[in-house]
Amino acid sequence: MSARNQTRRNRYDKKLSIAKRFPIELATVNFYHDVNLAYLVRAAACFGISTINVIGTVPPRRVINQLSGTTLDYVNLRQFSTPQQFMEYVRKDRINLVSVELDDLAVPIQEYEFDFFSKVCIVAGHETTGIPEGILLNSDVVYIPMPGVGFCLNTSQAANIILYEAVNQYKKFEARI
């Protein structure tokens, strides 16, 4: 049966048997626009990320699933009410946070090396307010250099770039150990 004759769900389920999962999590802050969280769900599913930590509220399943291209069943959403609650989880599980933020102390992504000897969680901020200060202070902070006239990517676009880089680095890390 050709891909054109299959539903997305059929194609996803078929690929599930060969799909890789990586020990990387994604975290984000509640959005004004549900579509951003849905795009992060889709990116996580595509890059083999099993868990998205959502700080704040999670929109109804039907909204996220439809906007994510029906990939929600392949990603676990873990909800935290506050940044402090999320940080308790991070400390308890000794997770290395990598935040994507435009910051004077941020390192360009192409110069950053992920430390995969501990669990990694990539934090993508809120469209308007960014990443809470308490999370930034406990993170390695990276940015995506943009040589064009624009200086700030959409949250889901930035997450896609960072996830791509993290997965590529993990594959190299895995080959060395």
mmCIF file with all atom_site columns, C-alpha atoms in Angstrom:
data_model
loop_
_atom_site.group_PDB
_atom_site.id
_atom_site.type_symbol
_atom_site.label_atom_id
_atom_site.label_alt_id
_atom_site.label_comp_id
_atom_site.label_asym_id
_atom_site.label_entity_id
_atom_site.label_seq_id
_atom_site.pdbx_PDB_ins_code
_atom_site.Cartn_x
_atom_site.Cartn_y
_atom_site.Cartn_z
_atom_site.occupancy
_atom_site.B_iso_or_equiv
_atom_site.pdbx_formal_charge
_atom_site.auth_seq_id
_atom_site.auth_comp_id
_atom_site.auth_asym_id
_atom_site.auth_atom_id
_atom_site.pdbx_PDB_model_num
ATOM 1   C CA . MET A 1 1   ? 0.000  0.000  0.000  1.00 0.00 ? 1   MET A CA 1
ATOM 2   C CA . SER A 1 2   ? 1.475  3.380  -0.992 1.00 0.00 ? 2   SER A CA 1
ATOM 3   C CA . ALA A 1 3   ? 1.868  6.214  1.500  1.00 0.00 ? 3   ALA A CA 1
ATOM 4   C CA . ARG A 1 4   ? -0.865 8.133  -0.325 1.00 0.00 ? 4   ARG A CA 1
ATOM 5   C CA . ASN A 1 5   ? -3.380 5.408  0.502  1.00 0.00 ? 5   ASN A CA 1
ATOM 6   C CA . GLN A 1 6   ? -2.507 5.329  4.206  1.00 0.00 ? 6   GLN A CA 1
ATOM 7   C CA . THR A 1 7   ? -3.678 7.611  6.969  1.00 0.00 ? 7   THR A CA 1
ATOM 8   C CA . ARG A 1 8   ? -1.069 9.502  8.961  1.00 0.00 ? 8   ARG A CA 1
ATOM 9   C CA . ARG A 1 9   ? -1.844 7.196  11.844 1.00 0.00 ? 9   ARG A CA 1
ATOM 10  C CA . ASN A 1 10  ? -1.117 4.124  9.677  1.00 0.00 ? 10  ASN A CA 1
ATOM 11  C CA . ARG A 1 11  ? 2.223  5.592  8.591  1.00 0.00 ? 11  ARG A CA 1
ATOM 12  C CA . TYR A 1 12  ? 3.180  6.532  12.170 1.00 0.00 ? 12  TYR A CA 1
ATOM 13  C CA . ASP A 1 13  ? 2.231  3.125  13.543 1.00 0.00 ? 13  ASP A CA 1
ATOM 14  C CA . LYS A 1 14  ? 4.184  1.378  10.789 1.00 0.00 ? 14  LYS A CA 1
ATOM 15  C CA . LYS A 1 15  ? 7.310  3.447  11.508 1.00 0.00 ? 15  LYS A CA 1
ATOM 16  C CA . LEU A 1 16  ? 6.986  2.914  15.272 1.00 0.00 ? 16  LEU A CA 1
ATOM 17  C CA . SER A 1 17  ? 8.727  -0.468 15.068 1.00 0.00 ? 17  SER A CA 1
ATOM 18  C CA . ILE A 1 18  ? 11.935 1.129  13.704 1.00 0.00 ? 18  ILE A CA 1
ATOM 19  C CA . ALA A 1 19  ? 11.684 4.541  15.357 1.00 0.00 ? 19  ALA A CA 1
ATOM 20  C CA . LYS A 1 20  ? 14.423 5.556  17.796 1.00 0.00 ? 20  LYS A CA 1
ATOM 21  C CA . ARG A 1 21  ? 13.844 7.221  21.148 1.00 0.00 ? 21  ARG A CA 1
ATOM 22  C CA . PHE A 1 22  ? 16.436 9.445  22.745 1.00 0.00 ? 22  PHE A CA 1
ATOM 23  C CA . PRO A 1 23  ? 17.044 10.228 26.455 1.00 0.00 ? 23  PRO A CA 1
ATOM 24  C CA . ILE A 1 24  ? 16.201 13.879 25.904 1.00 0.00 ? 24  ILE A CA 1
ATOM 25  C CA . GLU A 1 25  ? 13.169 15.705 27.217 1.00 0.00 ? 25  GLU A CA 1
ATOM 26  C CA . LEU A 1 26  ? 11.653 18.976 26.114 1.00 0.00 ? 26  LEU A CA 1
ATOM 27  C CA . ALA A 1 27  ? 10.137 21.584 28.435 1.00 0.00 ? 27  ALA A CA 1
ATOM 28  C CA . THR A 1 28  ? 8.091  24.643 27.671 1.00 0.00 ? 28  THR A CA 1
ATOM 29  C CA . VAL A 1 29  ? 6.078  27.308 29.392 1.00 0.00 ? 29  VAL A CA 1
ATOM 30  C CA . ASN A 1 30  ? 2.318  27.662 28.869 1.00 0.00 ? 30  ASN A CA 1
ATOM 31  C CA . PHE A 1 31  ? 1.492  29.345 25.565 1.00 0.00 ? 31  PHE A CA 1
ATOM 32  C CA . TYR A 1 32  ? -1.059 31.914 24.510 1.00 0.00 ? 32  TYR A CA 1
ATOM 33  C CA . HIS A 1 33  ? -1.459 29.994 21.261 1.00 0.00 ? 33  HIS A CA 1
ATOM 34  C CA . ASP A 1 34  ? -2.206 26.266 21.467 1.00 0.00 ? 34  ASP A CA 1
ATOM 35  C CA . VAL A 1 35  ? -0.633 25.737 18.060 1.00 0.00 ? 35  VAL A CA 1
ATOM 36  C CA . ASN A 1 36  ? 2.882  26.270 19.486 1.00 0.00 ? 36  ASN A CA 1
ATOM 37  C CA . LEU A 1 37  ? 2.526  23.404 21.956 1.00 0.00 ? 37  LEU A CA 1
ATOM 38  C CA . ALA A 1 38  ? 1.039  21.255 19.187 1.00 0.00 ? 38  ALA A CA 1
ATOM 39  C CA . TYR A 1 39  ? 4.039  21.997 16.966 1.00 0.00 ? 39  TYR A CA 1
ATOM 40  C CA . LEU A 1 40  ? 6.365  21.023 19.817 1.00 0.00 ? 40  LEU A CA 1
ATOM 41  C CA . VAL A 1 41  ? 4.472  17.732 20.154 1.00 0.00 ? 41  VAL A CA 1
ATOM 42  C CA . ARG A 1 42  ? 4.977  17.100 16.461 1.00 0.00 ? 42  ARG A CA 1
ATOM 43  C CA . ALA A 1 43  ? 8.675  17.991 16.645 1.00 0.00 ? 43  ALA A CA 1
ATOM 44  C CA . ALA A 1 44  ? 9.167  15.705 19.664 1.00 0.00 ? 44  ALA A CA 1
ATOM 45  C CA . ALA A 1 45  ? 7.501  12.811 17.846 1.00 0.00 ? 45  ALA A CA 1
ATOM 46  C CA . CYS A 1 46  ? 9.624  13.399 14.733 1.00 0.00 ? 46  CYS A CA 1
ATOM 47  C CA . PHE A 1 47  ? 12.923 13.627 16.647 1.00 0.00 ? 47  PHE A CA 1
ATOM 48  C CA . GLY A 1 48  ? 12.296 10.668 18.983 1.00 0.00 ? 48  GLY A CA 1
ATOM 49  C CA . ILE A 1 49  ? 11.625 12.663 22.138 1.00 0.00 ? 49  ILE A CA 1
ATOM 50  C CA . SER A 1 50  ? 9.180  10.898 24.441 1.00 0.00 ? 50  SER A CA 1
ATOM 51  C CA . THR A 1 51  ? 8.337  13.591 26.984 1.00 0.00 ? 51  THR A CA 1
ATOM 52  C CA . ILE A 1 52  ? 7.395  17.254 26.951 1.00 0.00 ? 52  ILE A CA 1
ATOM 53  C CA . ASN A 1 53  ? 7.248  18.974 30.321 1.00 0.00 ? 53  ASN A CA 1
ATOM 54  C CA . VAL A 1 54  ? 4.625  21.718 30.224 1.00 0.00 ? 54  VAL A CA 1
ATOM 55  C CA . ILE A 1 55  ? 4.865  24.418 32.860 1.00 0.00 ? 55  ILE A CA 1
ATOM 56  C CA . GLY A 1 56  ? 1.371  25.864 33.169 1.00 0.00 ? 56  GLY A CA 1
ATOM 57  C CA . THR A 1 57  ? -1.838 24.644 31.605 1.00 0.00 ? 57  THR A CA 1
ATOM 58  C CA . VAL A 1 58  ? -2.307 22.065 28.886 1.00 0.00 ? 58  VAL A CA 1
ATOM 59  C CA . PRO A 1 59  ? -5.053 22.677 26.312 1.00 0.00 ? 59  PRO A CA 1
ATOM 60  C CA . PRO A 1 60  ? -7.644 19.952 25.694 1.00 0.00 ? 60  PRO A CA 1
ATOM 61  C CA . ARG A 1 61  ? -6.367 16.804 24.017 1.00 0.00 ? 61  ARG A CA 1
ATOM 62  C CA . ARG A 1 62  ? -8.576 17.238 20.949 1.00 0.00 ? 62  ARG A CA 1
ATOM 63  C CA . VAL A 1 63  ? -7.021 20.654 20.285 1.00 0.00 ? 63  VAL A CA 1
ATOM 64  C CA . ILE A 1 64  ? -3.395 19.526 20.599 1.00 0.00 ? 64  ILE A CA 1
ATOM 65  C CA . ASN A 1 65  ? -3.911 16.254 18.749 1.00 0.00 ? 65  ASN A CA 1
ATOM 66  C CA . GLN A 1 66  ? -5.545 17.887 15.730 1.00 0.00 ? 66  GLN A CA 1
ATOM 67  C CA . LEU A 1 67  ? -2.962 20.688 15.513 1.00 0.00 ? 67  LEU A CA 1
ATOM 68  C CA . SER A 1 68  ? -0.016 18.292 16.014 1.00 0.00 ? 68  SER A CA 1
ATOM 69  C CA . GLY A 1 69  ? -0.852 16.150 13.008 1.00 0.00 ? 69  GLY A CA 1
ATOM 70  C CA . THR A 1 70  ? -2.202 13.443 15.365 1.00 0.00 ? 70  THR A CA 1
ATOM 71  C CA . THR A 1 71  ? 1.204  12.821 16.988 1.00 0.00 ? 71  THR A CA 1
ATOM 72  C CA . LEU A 1 72  ? 0.052  13.309 20.583 1.00 0.00 ? 72  LEU A CA 1
ATOM 73  C CA . ASP A 1 73  ? -0.244 9.556  21.199 1.00 0.00 ? 73  ASP A CA 1
ATOM 74  C CA . TYR A 1 74  ? 3.511  9.213  20.649 1.00 0.00 ? 74  TYR A CA 1
ATOM 75  C CA . VAL A 1 75  ? 4.538  11.881 23.193 1.00 0.00 ? 75  VAL A CA 1
ATOM 76  C CA . ASN A 1 76  ? 3.921  12.072 26.941 1.00 0.00 ? 76  ASN A CA 1
ATOM 77  C CA . LEU A 1 77  ? 2.900  15.480 28.301 1.00 0.00 ? 77  LEU A CA 1
ATOM 78  C CA . ARG A 1 78  ? 3.956  15.985 31.915 1.00 0.00 ? 78  ARG A CA 1
ATOM 79  C CA . GLN A 1 79  ? 2.366  19.037 33.513 1.00 0.00 ? 79  GLN A CA 1
ATOM 80  C CA . PHE A 1 80  ? 3.834  21.273 36.223 1.00 0.00 ? 80  PHE A CA 1
ATOM 81  C CA . SER A 1 81  ? 1.822  24.066 37.802 1.00 0.00 ? 81  SER A CA 1
ATOM 82  C CA . THR A 1 82  ? 4.765  26.396 38.399 1.00 0.00 ? 82  THR A CA 1
ATOM 83  C CA . PRO A 1 83  ? 8.406  26.818 37.388 1.00 0.00 ? 83  PRO A CA 1
ATOM 84  C CA . GLN A 1 84  ? 9.341  25.942 40.980 1.00 0.00 ? 84  GLN A CA 1
ATOM 85  C CA . GLN A 1 85  ? 7.508  22.605 40.760 1.00 0.00 ? 85  GLN A CA 1
ATOM 86  C CA . PHE A 1 86  ? 9.345  21.864 37.501 1.00 0.00 ? 86  PHE A CA 1
ATOM 87  C CA . MET A 1 87  ? 12.685 22.741 39.128 1.00 0.00 ? 87  MET A CA 1
ATOM 88  C CA . GLU A 1 88  ? 11.974 20.334 42.007 1.00 0.00 ? 88  GLU A CA 1
ATOM 89  C CA . TYR A 1 89  ? 11.551 17.569 39.417 1.00 0.00 ? 89  TYR A CA 1
ATOM 90  C CA . VAL A 1 90  ? 14.781 18.635 37.668 1.00 0.00 ? 90  VAL A CA 1
ATOM 91  C CA . ARG A 1 91  ? 16.779 18.609 40.897 1.00 0.00 ? 91  ARG A CA 1
ATOM 92  C CA . LYS A 1 92  ? 15.332 15.299 42.085 1.00 0.00 ? 92  LYS A CA 1
ATOM 93  C CA . ASP A 1 93  ? 16.180 13.559 38.797 1.00 0.00 ? 93  ASP A CA 1
ATOM 94  C CA . ARG A 1 94  ? 19.486 15.439 38.325 1.00 0.00 ? 94  ARG A CA 1
ATOM 95  C CA . ILE A 1 95  ? 18.533 16.681 34.895 1.00 0.00 ? 95  ILE A CA 1
ATOM 96  C CA . ASN A 1 96  ? 20.846 18.911 32.888 1.00 0.00 ? 96  ASN A CA 1
ATOM 97  C CA . LEU A 1 97  ? 18.802 21.860 31.589 1.00 0.00 ? 97  LEU A CA 1
ATOM 98  C CA . VAL A 1 98  ? 19.652 23.509 28.287 1.00 0.00 ? 98  VAL A CA 1
ATOM 99  C CA . SER A 1 99  ? 17.590 26.638 27.682 1.00 0.00 ? 99  SER A CA 1
ATOM 100 C CA . VAL A 1 100 ? 17.153 28.273 24.289 1.00 0.00 ? 100 VAL A CA 1
ATOM 101 C CA . GLU A 1 101 ? 17.127 32.016 24.927 1.00 0.00 ? 101 GLU A CA 1
ATOM 102 C CA . LEU A 1 102 ? 18.487 35.251 23.549 1.00 0.00 ? 102 LEU A CA 1
ATOM 103 C CA . ASP A 1 103 ? 20.795 36.174 26.407 1.00 0.00 ? 103 ASP A CA 1
ATOM 104 C CA . ASP A 1 104 ? 24.138 37.971 26.673 1.00 0.00 ? 104 ASP A CA 1
ATOM 105 C CA . LEU A 1 105 ? 25.722 34.895 28.275 1.00 0.00 ? 105 LEU A CA 1
ATOM 106 C CA . ALA A 1 106 ? 24.240 32.362 25.826 1.00 0.00 ? 106 ALA A CA 1
ATOM 107 C CA . VAL A 1 107 ? 26.512 30.154 23.715 1.00 0.00 ? 107 VAL A CA 1
ATOM 108 C CA . PRO A 1 108 ? 25.866 29.705 19.983 1.00 0.00 ? 108 PRO A CA 1
ATOM 109 C CA . ILE A 1 109 ? 24.273 26.286 19.458 1.00 0.00 ? 109 ILE A CA 1
ATOM 110 C CA . GLN A 1 110 ? 26.995 25.173 17.043 1.00 0.00 ? 110 GLN A CA 1
ATOM 111 C CA . GLU A 1 111 ? 29.591 25.650 19.825 1.00 0.00 ? 111 GLU A CA 1
ATOM 112 C CA . TYR A 1 112 ? 27.622 23.880 22.563 1.00 0.00 ? 112 TYR A CA 1
ATOM 113 C CA . GLU A 1 113 ? 28.281 20.256 23.541 1.00 0.00 ? 113 GLU A CA 1
ATOM 114 C CA . PHE A 1 114 ? 25.450 18.437 25.269 1.00 0.00 ? 114 PHE A CA 1
ATOM 115 C CA . ASP A 1 115 ? 26.417 16.378 28.332 1.00 0.00 ? 115 ASP A CA 1
ATOM 116 C CA . PHE A 1 116 ? 24.624 13.071 27.851 1.00 0.00 ? 116 PHE A CA 1
ATOM 117 C CA . PHE A 1 117 ? 26.118 11.441 30.945 1.00 0.00 ? 117 PHE A CA 1
ATOM 118 C CA . SER A 1 118 ? 23.023 12.791 32.686 1.00 0.00 ? 118 SER A CA 1
ATOM 119 C CA . LYS A 1 119 ? 19.473 13.234 31.464 1.00 0.00 ? 119 LYS A CA 1
ATOM 120 C CA . VAL A 1 120 ? 19.029 16.312 29.263 1.00 0.00 ? 120 VAL A CA 1
ATOM 121 C CA . CYS A 1 121 ? 15.986 18.553 29.066 1.00 0.00 ? 121 CYS A CA 1
ATOM 122 C CA . ILE A 1 122 ? 15.810 21.308 26.464 1.00 0.00 ? 122 ILE A CA 1
ATOM 123 C CA . VAL A 1 123 ? 13.730 24.298 27.562 1.00 0.00 ? 123 VAL A CA 1
ATOM 124 C CA . ALA A 1 124 ? 11.940 26.418 24.974 1.00 0.00 ? 124 ALA A CA 1
ATOM 125 C CA . GLY A 1 125 ? 10.427 29.588 26.365 1.00 0.00 ? 125 GLY A CA 1
ATOM 126 C CA . HIS A 1 126 ? 7.128  31.347 26.137 1.00 0.00 ? 126 HIS A CA 1
ATOM 127 C CA . GLU A 1 127 ? 6.521  33.441 23.010 1.00 0.00 ? 127 GLU A CA 1
ATOM 128 C CA . THR A 1 128 ? 6.236  36.685 24.973 1.00 0.00 ? 128 THR A CA 1
ATOM 129 C CA . THR A 1 129 ? 7.906  36.208 28.344 1.00 0.00 ? 129 THR A CA 1
ATOM 130 C CA . GLY A 1 130 ? 10.680 33.753 27.509 1.00 0.00 ? 130 GLY A CA 1
ATOM 131 C CA . ILE A 1 131 ? 12.016 31.331 30.101 1.00 0.00 ? 131 ILE A CA 1
ATOM 132 C CA . PRO A 1 132 ? 11.488 32.036 33.824 1.00 0.00 ? 132 PRO A CA 1
ATOM 133 C CA . GLU A 1 133 ? 14.619 33.390 35.521 1.00 0.00 ? 133 GLU A CA 1
ATOM 134 C CA . GLY A 1 134 ? 14.801 30.526 38.041 1.00 0.00 ? 134 GLY A CA 1
ATOM 135 C CA . ILE A 1 135 ? 15.075 28.047 35.189 1.00 0.00 ? 135 ILE A CA 1
ATOM 136 C CA . LEU A 1 136 ? 17.592 30.146 33.237 1.00 0.00 ? 136 LEU A CA 1
ATOM 137 C CA . LEU A 1 137 ? 19.848 30.478 36.287 1.00 0.00 ? 137 LEU A CA 1
ATOM 138 C CA . ASN A 1 138 ? 19.982 26.677 36.524 1.00 0.00 ? 138 ASN A CA 1
ATOM 139 C CA . SER A 1 139 ? 20.540 26.061 32.806 1.00 0.00 ? 139 SER A CA 1
ATOM 140 C CA . ASP A 1 140 ? 23.183 26.056 30.179 1.00 0.00 ? 140 ASP A CA 1
ATOM 141 C CA . VAL A 1 141 ? 21.881 28.768 27.858 1.00 0.00 ? 141 VAL A CA 1
ATOM 142 C CA . VAL A 1 142 ? 22.230 28.525 24.089 1.00 0.00 ? 142 VAL A CA 1
ATOM 143 C CA . TYR A 1 143 ? 21.036 30.619 21.191 1.00 0.00 ? 143 TYR A CA 1
ATOM 144 C CA . ILE A 1 144 ? 20.600 30.174 17.474 1.00 0.00 ? 144 ILE A CA 1
ATOM 145 C CA . PRO A 1 145 ? 22.640 32.684 15.453 1.00 0.00 ? 145 PRO A CA 1
ATOM 146 C CA . MET A 1 146 ? 20.471 34.384 12.836 1.00 0.00 ? 146 MET A CA 1
ATOM 147 C CA . PRO A 1 147 ? 22.378 36.310 10.154 1.00 0.00 ? 147 PRO A CA 1
ATOM 148 C CA . GLY A 1 148 ? 19.246 37.777 8.567  1.00 0.00 ? 148 GLY A CA 1
ATOM 149 C CA . VAL A 1 149 ? 17.264 40.858 9.547  1.00 0.00 ? 149 VAL A CA 1
ATOM 150 C CA . GLY A 1 150 ? 15.155 38.889 12.051 1.00 0.00 ? 150 GLY A CA 1
ATOM 151 C CA . PHE A 1 151 ? 16.536 38.110 15.492 1.00 0.00 ? 151 PHE A CA 1
ATOM 152 C CA . CYS A 1 152 ? 13.968 35.860 17.135 1.00 0.00 ? 152 CYS A CA 1
ATOM 153 C CA . LEU A 1 153 ? 12.493 32.567 15.941 1.00 0.00 ? 153 LEU A CA 1
ATOM 154 C CA . ASN A 1 154 ? 9.106  31.191 16.891 1.00 0.00 ? 154 ASN A CA 1
ATOM 155 C CA . THR A 1 155 ? 9.352  28.883 19.918 1.00 0.00 ? 155 THR A CA 1
ATOM 156 C CA . SER A 1 156 ? 8.566  25.739 17.960 1.00 0.00 ? 156 SER A CA 1
ATOM 157 C CA . GLN A 1 157 ? 11.034 26.636 15.196 1.00 0.00 ? 157 GLN A CA 1
ATOM 158 C CA . ALA A 1 158 ? 13.800 27.189 17.732 1.00 0.00 ? 158 ALA A CA 1
ATOM 159 C CA . ALA A 1 159 ? 12.966 23.895 19.430 1.00 0.00 ? 159 ALA A CA 1
ATOM 160 C CA . ASN A 1 160 ? 13.178 22.075 16.088 1.00 0.00 ? 160 ASN A CA 1
ATOM 161 C CA . ILE A 1 161 ? 16.697 23.394 15.488 1.00 0.00 ? 161 ILE A CA 1
ATOM 162 C CA . ILE A 1 162 ? 17.909 22.566 18.992 1.00 0.00 ? 162 ILE A CA 1
ATOM 163 C CA . LEU A 1 163 ? 16.321 19.096 18.928 1.00 0.00 ? 163 LEU A CA 1
ATOM 164 C CA . TYR A 1 164 ? 17.987 18.373 15.592 1.00 0.00 ? 164 TYR A CA 1
ATOM 165 C CA . GLU A 1 165 ? 21.377 19.367 17.010 1.00 0.00 ? 165 GLU A CA 1
ATOM 166 C CA . ALA A 1 166 ? 20.853 17.444 20.268 1.00 0.00 ? 166 ALA A CA 1
ATOM 167 C CA . VAL A 1 167 ? 19.817 14.239 18.489 1.00 0.00 ? 167 VAL A CA 1
ATOM 168 C CA . ASN A 1 168 ? 22.798 14.459 16.128 1.00 0.00 ? 168 ASN A CA 1
ATOM 169 C CA . GLN A 1 169 ? 25.167 14.967 19.042 1.00 0.00 ? 169 GLN A CA 1
ATOM 170 C CA . TYR A 1 170 ? 23.567 12.078 20.939 1.00 0.00 ? 170 TYR A CA 1
ATOM 171 C CA . LYS A 1 171 ? 24.093 9.727  17.978 1.00 0.00 ? 171 LYS A CA 1
ATOM 172 C CA . LYS A 1 172 ? 27.805 10.642 17.983 1.00 0.00 ? 172 LYS A CA 1
ATOM 173 C CA . PHE A 1 173 ? 27.965 10.242 21.777 1.00 0.00 ? 173 PHE A CA 1
ATOM 174 C CA . GLU A 1 174 ? 26.288 6.844  21.526 1.00 0.00 ? 174 GLU A CA 1
ATOM 175 C CA . ALA A 1 175 ? 28.784 5.709  18.866 1.00 0.00 ? 175 ALA A CA 1
ATOM 176 C CA . ARG A 1 176 ? 31.728 6.572  21.164 1.00 0.00 ? 176 ARG A CA 1
ATOM 177 C CA . ILE A 1 177 ? 30.515 4.689  24.229 1.00 0.00 ? 177 ILE A CA 1
#
